Amino acid sequence: MIYSSFEFIFLFFPIALFGYFSLKKIKKEMTGFWLLLVSLIFYGSWNAAFLPLLIFSTLFNWLVGRKIEKMREVKKKARSWLIIGIAFNLLFLSYYKYSSLLLDLLNTLFSTSIPYQLSDFPIGISFITFQQITYLVDLYSKKIEKHGDIFAFSLFVSFFPQLIAGPIVLYQELIPQLADKKKPNDFDLIAKGIFIFSIGLFKKVILADSLSYWVDLGFSNVEKLTFIEAWIVAFAYNFELYFDFSAYSDMAIGIGWILGIHLPLNFNSPLKADNIQEFWKRWHITFSRFIRNYLYIPLGGSAFGKLRHASATFFVFFLTGLWHGSGLTFILWGLVHGAAIIFYQFWKKTGVVLSKTTGIFTTFIFCSIARIIFRSETIFQMKGILHTMALGKGVSLPQYMNGVIALKGLSFNGVMPLFRKDILSLVSFLALSFILCFLCRNSNELSKQFIPNKRHLGFSLFLFMSSLFYLGKAKSFIYFAF
């Protein structure tokens, strides 16, 4: 059950809202229990077999948190429990995400044939794990003053709007809002939530899922791609991933607002970034915050000289790539971004400043190339597309130019033979993507200007009704795989 499905929009969410607002009227102290119940049902709807794992992980982390709070005055003991908690979470995550890689390595090294038993891993396991790690660390460092009760902590872990793919929320951001029983219903906030949810729904089912057709076609026919088609695939996937992931965040934030809960911003027009460092400040903001505060800074960050800083940056982006998957392409993608960050930081010291337009263009091109590495299932597939993008197959020219231009490496095989059947639709979606990403205000900016008037509500209705026609074809969100 995904946000962009009939089941969620017309069955689950209306029932969840009805129960929530009914209880707010008659017994406010029960609203938290209701949200916990529907959150567990939501998670179980994916695969009920993984629901006990979520409950076990939650209970274990809560018990560790209680030990950390009790041992706060005895620093060594509190630190020991923190290490136990972090180790458990990382082992739990690694077992489901990386055991296949480990088994492949063992089978190769020792010529064995140990079978891989797991066919799937718990959805949202990465985000659930990271969120619980933030709780333990913040409890240890006293950013959280008091260890929450089991129901508050369980709701923090499993709150359904951000359970599967973030935003990664801190305990101190979420629980005080959920615990505020005196807060009245804010109908302007509910209207704004519907508005931002409709934007996210449109981005997902109209834009991201439509662009995925050409992306999938290109990656399935690497050997047939021409120079122009290869670059179109790179641009299309850059847009697809942005629309897909930011759509989920918009919808999560919108659901939160409808419930009266503010979730943190997760995207802020990353494709408008004029350098790679700025890109990472705008892309998946809560994940970047987690990496910076709970990994990069503890590793030393930029506090111990250039070599330590470069090493920490490479290691952080290596882990970022590994978090997305155990394949070599994910790791390579992470290292490429790490190298780009380090290069940019050295570039700043030269004093050479690019214009904002040049910076945005350069960053977009780099990220589009890097997306090919990210999306490729194998090194062979990655090399095939990048080779074509680098003029490895020459440039395709229109037929009438063959007799005029006879340069080596230039030959005609159709400007876009693979995409010729849907060329008008392709150009339209790419043009719309460029306009929306580079010339228009983003969801956050639009929501700040939102007023519950006829114009905004009419716009919400238009986006929502347009999206309904595509709900039956809606794909799962890309980041559900991570």
Short mmCIF file of C-alpha atoms in Angstrom, two decimals, residues 87-447:
data_model
loop_
_atom_site.label_atom_id
_atom_site.label_comp_id
_atom_site.label_asym_id
_atom_site.label_seq_id
_atom_site.Cartn_x
_atom_site.Cartn_y
_atom_site.Cartn_z
CA ALA A 87 25.93 -2.35 17.07
CA PHE A 88 22.57 -4.13 17.26
CA ASN A 89 20.98 -1.69 14.80
CA LEU A 90 23.85 -1.90 12.33
CA LEU A 91 23.96 -5.71 12.52
CA PHE A 92 20.19 -5.86 12.11
CA LEU A 93 20.43 -3.65 9.03
CA SER A 94 23.46 -5.48 7.62
CA TYR A 95 21.87 -8.91 8.00
CA TYR A 96 19.00 -8.01 5.72
CA LYS A 97 20.82 -5.71 3.30
CA TYR A 98 24.28 -7.23 2.97
CA SER A 99 24.12 -10.92 3.87
CA SER A 100 23.83 -11.83 0.18
CA LEU A 101 27.06 -9.93 -0.54
CA LEU A 102 28.81 -11.68 2.33
CA LEU A 103 27.61 -15.11 1.20
CA ASP A 104 28.74 -14.44 -2.37
CA LEU A 105 32.15 -13.44 -1.05
CA LEU A 106 32.43 -16.54 1.17
CA ASN A 107 31.30 -18.85 -1.63
CA THR A 108 33.89 -17.31 -3.96
CA LEU A 109 36.75 -17.43 -1.45
CA PHE A 110 36.12 -20.95 -0.18
CA SER A 111 34.53 -22.52 -3.28
CA THR A 112 31.35 -23.30 -1.34
CA SER A 113 27.72 -23.07 -2.37
CA ILE A 114 25.92 -21.83 0.73
CA PRO A 115 22.38 -20.93 -0.40
CA TYR A 116 20.93 -17.49 0.22
CA GLN A 117 17.71 -17.89 2.19
CA LEU A 118 16.30 -14.35 2.28
CA SER A 119 14.03 -13.40 -0.60
CA ASP A 120 13.22 -9.92 0.72
CA PHE A 121 14.10 -7.50 3.49
CA PRO A 122 11.82 -5.41 5.75
CA ILE A 123 10.68 -2.30 3.91
CA GLY A 124 11.95 0.94 5.42
CA ILE A 125 14.59 -0.88 7.47
CA SER A 126 17.28 1.73 6.75
CA PHE A 127 15.17 4.69 7.85
CA ILE A 128 13.85 2.83 10.91
CA THR A 129 17.42 1.92 11.89
CA PHE A 130 18.80 5.45 11.44
CA GLN A 131 15.94 6.98 13.39
CA GLN A 132 16.51 4.66 16.35
CA ILE A 133 20.26 5.36 16.28
CA THR A 134 19.57 9.11 16.49
CA TYR A 135 17.40 8.47 19.54
CA LEU A 136 20.07 6.49 21.39
CA VAL A 137 22.82 9.00 20.57
CA ASP A 138 20.68 12.01 21.52
CA LEU A 139 19.60 10.32 24.75
CA TYR A 140 23.25 9.60 25.61
CA SER A 141 24.33 13.19 24.84
CA LYS A 142 21.33 14.55 26.82
CA LYS A 143 19.72 16.26 23.82
CA ILE A 144 16.73 14.21 24.92
CA GLU A 145 16.17 14.97 28.59
CA LYS A 146 13.89 12.08 29.48
CA HIS A 147 13.58 8.56 28.06
CA GLY A 148 10.13 8.19 26.53
CA ASP A 149 7.58 5.59 27.56
CA ILE A 150 7.20 2.52 25.35
CA PHE A 151 4.12 3.84 23.53
CA ALA A 152 5.67 7.23 22.73
CA PHE A 153 8.87 5.58 21.51
CA SER A 154 6.95 3.02 19.43
CA LEU A 155 4.98 5.80 17.77
CA PHE A 156 8.20 7.72 17.11
CA VAL A 157 9.63 4.69 15.29
CA SER A 158 6.52 3.63 13.38
CA PHE A 159 4.61 6.89 12.67
CA PHE A 160 3.23 5.95 9.27
CA PRO A 161 3.64 9.22 7.29
CA GLN A 162 7.45 8.92 7.47
CA LEU A 163 7.88 5.24 8.33
CA ILE A 164 9.01 3.84 4.97
CA ALA A 165 11.33 6.45 3.44
CA GLY A 166 11.64 9.38 5.79
CA PRO A 167 12.02 12.22 6.43
CA ILE A 168 14.36 10.98 9.17
CA VAL A 169 12.78 12.64 12.20
CA LEU A 170 14.38 13.28 15.58
CA TYR A 171 12.51 12.23 18.72
CA GLN A 172 12.52 15.79 20.03
CA GLU A 173 10.97 17.02 16.77
CA LEU A 174 8.06 14.58 16.70
CA ILE A 175 7.00 13.41 20.15
CA PRO A 176 6.28 16.84 21.74
CA GLN A 177 3.84 17.49 18.88
CA LEU A 178 2.13 14.13 19.29
CA ALA A 179 1.98 14.60 23.07
CA ASP A 180 0.28 18.01 22.80
CA LYS A 181 -3.31 17.06 23.61
CA LYS A 182 -4.55 20.67 23.85
CA LYS A 183 -3.70 21.60 20.28
CA PRO A 184 -6.94 22.38 18.39
CA ASN A 185 -7.61 21.29 14.83
CA ASP A 186 -6.01 23.76 12.42
CA PHE A 187 -8.20 23.74 9.32
CA ASP A 188 -5.84 26.03 7.41
CA LEU A 189 -3.04 23.51 8.07
CA ILE A 190 -5.31 20.66 6.95
CA ALA A 191 -6.04 22.51 3.71
CA LYS A 192 -2.33 23.16 3.21
CA GLY A 193 -1.66 19.46 3.84
CA ILE A 194 -4.13 18.50 1.11
CA PHE A 195 -2.47 21.05 -1.18
CA ILE A 196 1.07 19.70 -0.69
CA PHE A 197 -0.15 16.08 -0.84
CA SER A 198 -1.77 16.81 -4.22
CA ILE A 199 1.48 18.31 -5.52
CA GLY A 200 3.37 15.21 -4.40
CA LEU A 201 0.79 12.89 -5.94
CA PHE A 202 1.06 14.73 -9.27
CA LYS A 203 4.87 14.63 -9.20
CA LYS A 204 4.80 10.89 -8.55
CA VAL A 205 2.13 9.48 -10.87
CA ILE A 206 2.26 12.03 -13.70
CA LEU A 207 5.92 13.05 -13.83
CA ALA A 208 8.14 10.42 -12.19
CA ASP A 209 6.24 7.36 -13.38
CA SER A 210 5.95 8.75 -16.93
CA LEU A 211 9.67 9.51 -17.15
CA SER A 212 10.44 6.01 -15.88
CA TYR A 213 9.13 4.57 -19.16
CA TRP A 214 11.98 6.11 -21.17
CA VAL A 215 14.54 5.48 -18.46
CA ASP A 216 13.64 1.79 -18.29
CA LEU A 217 13.60 1.57 -22.09
CA GLY A 218 17.06 3.10 -22.32
CA PHE A 219 18.61 0.90 -19.64
CA SER A 220 17.05 -2.19 -21.23
CA ASN A 221 18.56 -1.34 -24.63
CA VAL A 222 22.02 -0.02 -23.81
CA GLU A 223 23.56 -1.37 -27.01
CA LYS A 224 20.97 0.48 -29.14
CA LEU A 225 21.28 3.90 -27.52
CA THR A 226 22.57 6.78 -29.61
CA PHE A 227 24.53 9.73 -28.25
CA ILE A 228 21.42 11.90 -27.91
CA GLU A 229 19.33 9.10 -26.41
CA ALA A 230 21.99 8.29 -23.81
CA TRP A 231 22.01 11.89 -22.60
CA ILE A 232 18.20 11.97 -22.61
CA VAL A 233 18.19 8.86 -20.40
CA ALA A 234 20.62 10.56 -18.00
CA PHE A 235 18.53 13.73 -17.79
CA ALA A 236 15.27 11.78 -17.56
CA TYR A 237 16.53 9.64 -14.69
CA ASN A 238 17.86 12.68 -12.84
CA PHE A 239 14.39 14.21 -13.07
CA GLU A 240 12.61 10.91 -12.34
CA LEU A 241 14.53 10.27 -9.13
CA TYR A 242 14.00 13.83 -7.93
CA PHE A 243 10.27 13.84 -8.69
CA ASP A 244 9.80 10.35 -7.23
CA PHE A 245 11.62 10.91 -3.94
CA SER A 246 10.55 14.51 -3.36
CA ALA A 247 6.97 13.44 -4.14
CA TYR A 248 7.11 10.93 -1.29
CA SER A 249 8.44 13.63 1.04
CA ASP A 250 5.76 16.10 -0.07
CA MET A 251 3.03 13.52 0.53
CA ALA A 252 4.50 12.55 3.92
CA ILE A 253 4.66 16.21 4.99
CA GLY A 254 1.13 16.76 3.67
CA ILE A 255 -0.23 13.78 5.63
CA GLY A 256 1.55 15.10 8.71
CA TRP A 257 -0.04 18.55 8.30
CA ILE A 258 -3.50 17.02 7.91
CA LEU A 259 -2.88 15.31 11.26
CA GLY A 260 -1.54 18.57 12.72
CA ILE A 261 2.07 17.34 12.77
CA HIS A 262 5.01 19.23 11.23
CA LEU A 263 7.65 16.98 9.64
CA PRO A 264 11.04 18.43 8.62
CA LEU A 265 11.76 19.63 5.10
CA ASN A 266 13.55 17.00 3.01
CA PHE A 267 14.09 18.69 -0.38
CA ASN A 268 14.74 22.30 -1.36
CA SER A 269 15.16 22.49 -5.15
CA PRO A 270 18.41 20.47 -5.28
CA LEU A 271 18.59 20.75 -9.08
CA LYS A 272 18.93 24.52 -8.68
CA ALA A 273 22.14 24.06 -6.69
CA ASP A 274 25.12 25.85 -8.27
CA ASN A 275 27.73 23.48 -6.78
CA ILE A 276 27.87 19.90 -5.56
CA GLN A 277 28.18 20.86 -1.89
CA GLU A 278 25.04 22.97 -2.14
CA PHE A 279 23.31 20.08 -3.90
CA TRP A 280 23.81 17.85 -0.87
CA LYS A 281 22.47 20.59 1.41
CA ARG A 282 19.26 20.59 -0.62
CA TRP A 283 18.89 16.86 -1.45
CA HIS A 284 17.44 14.43 1.13
CA ILE A 285 18.10 17.01 3.82
CA THR A 286 17.31 14.84 6.84
CA PHE A 287 19.61 12.07 5.59
CA SER A 288 22.40 14.62 5.05
CA ARG A 289 21.75 15.88 8.59
CA PHE A 290 22.04 12.33 9.92
CA ILE A 291 25.28 11.72 8.02
CA ARG A 292 26.77 15.05 9.14
CA ASN A 293 25.77 14.94 12.83
CA TYR A 294 26.04 11.23 13.55
CA LEU A 295 28.87 10.14 11.26
CA TYR A 296 30.93 12.92 9.62
CA ILE A 297 31.43 15.13 12.70
CA PRO A 298 32.21 12.17 15.04
CA LEU A 299 34.83 11.08 12.50
CA GLY A 300 36.54 14.45 12.86
CA GLY A 301 34.97 16.28 9.95
CA SER A 302 37.07 19.26 8.90
CA ALA A 303 38.52 19.86 12.37
CA PHE A 304 41.79 17.95 11.95
CA GLY A 305 43.36 19.17 8.74
CA LYS A 306 42.95 18.54 5.03
CA LEU A 307 43.94 14.86 4.99
CA ARG A 308 41.60 13.93 7.83
CA HIS A 309 38.82 15.93 6.20
CA ALA A 310 39.32 14.27 2.81
CA SER A 311 39.48 10.82 4.39
CA ALA A 312 36.31 11.45 6.40
CA THR A 313 34.51 12.75 3.30
CA PHE A 314 35.50 9.72 1.21
CA PHE A 315 34.54 7.31 3.97
CA VAL A 316 31.17 9.00 4.53
CA PHE A 317 30.31 8.87 0.83
CA PHE A 318 31.56 5.29 0.58
CA LEU A 319 29.09 4.40 3.33
CA THR A 320 26.40 6.49 1.62
CA GLY A 321 26.87 4.45 -1.54
CA LEU A 322 26.96 1.19 0.42
CA TRP A 323 23.77 2.17 2.24
CA HIS A 324 21.94 2.36 -1.09
CA GLY A 325 23.07 -1.14 -2.00
CA SER A 326 25.93 -3.61 -1.96
CA GLY A 327 26.54 -3.42 -5.72
CA LEU A 328 29.77 -1.93 -7.03
CA THR A 329 27.86 0.75 -8.93
CA PHE A 330 26.39 2.17 -5.69
CA ILE A 331 29.81 2.25 -4.04
CA LEU A 332 31.35 3.88 -7.12
CA TRP A 333 28.55 6.45 -7.19
CA GLY A 334 29.27 7.33 -3.56
CA LEU A 335 33.01 7.68 -4.16
CA VAL A 336 32.44 9.84 -7.24
CA HIS A 337 30.33 12.23 -5.17
CA GLY A 338 32.92 12.21 -2.40
CA ALA A 339 35.63 13.12 -4.92
CA ALA A 340 33.43 15.88 -6.33
CA ILE A 341 32.90 17.39 -2.86
CA ILE A 342 36.65 17.40 -2.16
CA PHE A 343 37.41 18.86 -5.62
CA TYR A 344 34.88 21.64 -5.08
CA GLN A 345 36.36 22.55 -1.69
CA PHE A 346 39.82 22.86 -3.24
CA TRP A 347 38.33 24.79 -6.17
CA LYS A 348 36.83 27.38 -3.77
CA LYS A 349 40.29 28.15 -2.44
CA THR A 350 41.53 29.12 -5.93
CA GLY A 351 39.26 32.16 -5.86
CA VAL A 352 37.81 31.35 -9.29
CA VAL A 353 34.05 31.93 -9.17
CA LEU A 354 31.66 30.57 -11.77
CA SER A 355 28.49 32.44 -12.61
CA LYS A 356 25.37 31.04 -10.95
CA THR A 357 24.00 29.82 -14.29
CA THR A 358 27.26 28.06 -15.16
CA GLY A 359 27.36 26.51 -11.69
CA ILE A 360 23.80 25.19 -11.95
CA PHE A 361 24.46 23.81 -15.44
CA THR A 362 27.72 22.13 -14.40
CA THR A 363 26.19 20.61 -11.27
CA PHE A 364 23.18 19.31 -13.20
CA ILE A 365 25.39 17.69 -15.84
CA PHE A 366 27.62 16.09 -13.21
CA CYS A 367 24.64 14.74 -11.24
CA SER A 368 23.03 13.40 -14.43
CA ILE A 369 26.22 11.49 -15.30
CA ALA A 370 26.48 10.21 -11.72
CA ARG A 371 22.86 9.04 -11.88
CA ILE A 372 23.84 6.63 -14.66
CA ILE A 373 26.30 5.02 -12.25
CA PHE A 374 23.61 4.93 -9.54
CA ARG A 375 20.90 3.42 -11.78
CA SER A 376 23.07 0.82 -13.55
CA GLU A 377 22.64 -2.75 -12.34
CA THR A 378 26.11 -3.78 -13.53
CA ILE A 379 29.44 -2.17 -14.36
CA PHE A 380 28.98 -3.38 -17.95
CA GLN A 381 25.66 -1.54 -18.26
CA MET A 382 27.17 1.60 -16.74
CA LYS A 383 30.16 1.55 -19.08
CA GLY A 384 27.90 1.04 -22.09
CA ILE A 385 25.82 4.15 -21.44
CA LEU A 386 28.73 6.36 -20.34
CA HIS A 387 30.71 5.24 -23.40
CA THR A 388 27.84 6.35 -25.65
CA MET A 389 27.49 9.65 -23.78
CA ALA A 390 31.21 10.28 -24.33
CA LEU A 391 30.82 10.00 -28.14
CA GLY A 392 32.01 6.40 -28.10
CA LYS A 393 29.57 5.62 -30.91
CA GLY A 394 29.94 8.92 -32.70
CA VAL A 395 27.05 11.31 -33.33
CA SER A 396 23.92 10.43 -35.25
CA LEU A 397 23.00 12.93 -37.94
CA PRO A 398 19.90 13.43 -40.08
CA GLN A 399 19.97 11.55 -43.40
CA TYR A 400 20.22 14.65 -45.60
CA MET A 401 23.49 15.66 -43.92
CA ASN A 402 25.31 12.43 -44.80
CA GLY A 403 26.42 13.76 -48.15
CA VAL A 404 27.40 17.14 -46.74
CA ILE A 405 29.39 16.10 -43.69
CA ALA A 406 31.76 13.18 -44.05
CA LEU A 407 33.71 13.43 -40.83
CA LYS A 408 35.18 10.32 -39.27
CA GLY A 409 32.99 8.96 -36.51
CA LEU A 410 29.83 10.69 -37.70
CA SER A 411 27.23 8.42 -39.26
CA PHE A 412 23.47 8.26 -39.51
CA ASN A 413 21.46 5.69 -37.62
CA GLY A 414 18.56 7.92 -36.70
CA VAL A 415 18.68 10.83 -34.28
CA MET A 416 16.59 8.90 -31.72
CA PRO A 417 15.59 5.57 -33.28
CA LEU A 418 14.80 3.95 -29.94
CA PHE A 419 12.46 6.73 -28.82
CA ARG A 420 10.95 7.69 -32.19
CA LYS A 421 7.48 6.25 -31.43
CA ASP A 422 6.93 8.51 -28.42
CA ILE A 423 9.11 11.45 -29.37
CA LEU A 424 6.44 14.13 -28.84
CA SER A 425 5.50 12.81 -25.41
CA LEU A 426 9.17 12.48 -24.43
CA VAL A 427 10.03 16.05 -25.47
CA SER A 428 6.93 17.36 -23.67
CA PHE A 429 7.77 15.65 -20.37
CA LEU A 430 11.43 16.69 -20.52
CA ALA A 431 10.50 20.29 -21.31
CA LEU A 432 7.98 20.31 -18.46
CA SER A 433 10.60 18.84 -16.12
CA PHE A 434 13.14 21.54 -16.99
CA ILE A 435 10.54 24.28 -16.50
CA LEU A 436 9.30 22.94 -13.15
CA CYS A 437 12.76 22.27 -11.73
CA PHE A 438 14.59 25.40 -12.89
CA LEU A 439 11.97 28.12 -13.37
CA CYS A 440 9.19 27.40 -10.88
CA ARG A 441 8.88 27.61 -7.11
CA ASN A 442 9.28 24.34 -5.25
CA SER A 443 6.69 22.64 -3.02
CA ASN A 444 8.03 24.26 0.14
CA GLU A 445 7.91 27.74 -1.37
CA LEU A 446 4.39 27.16 -2.69
CA SER A 447 3.20 25.91 0.69
#
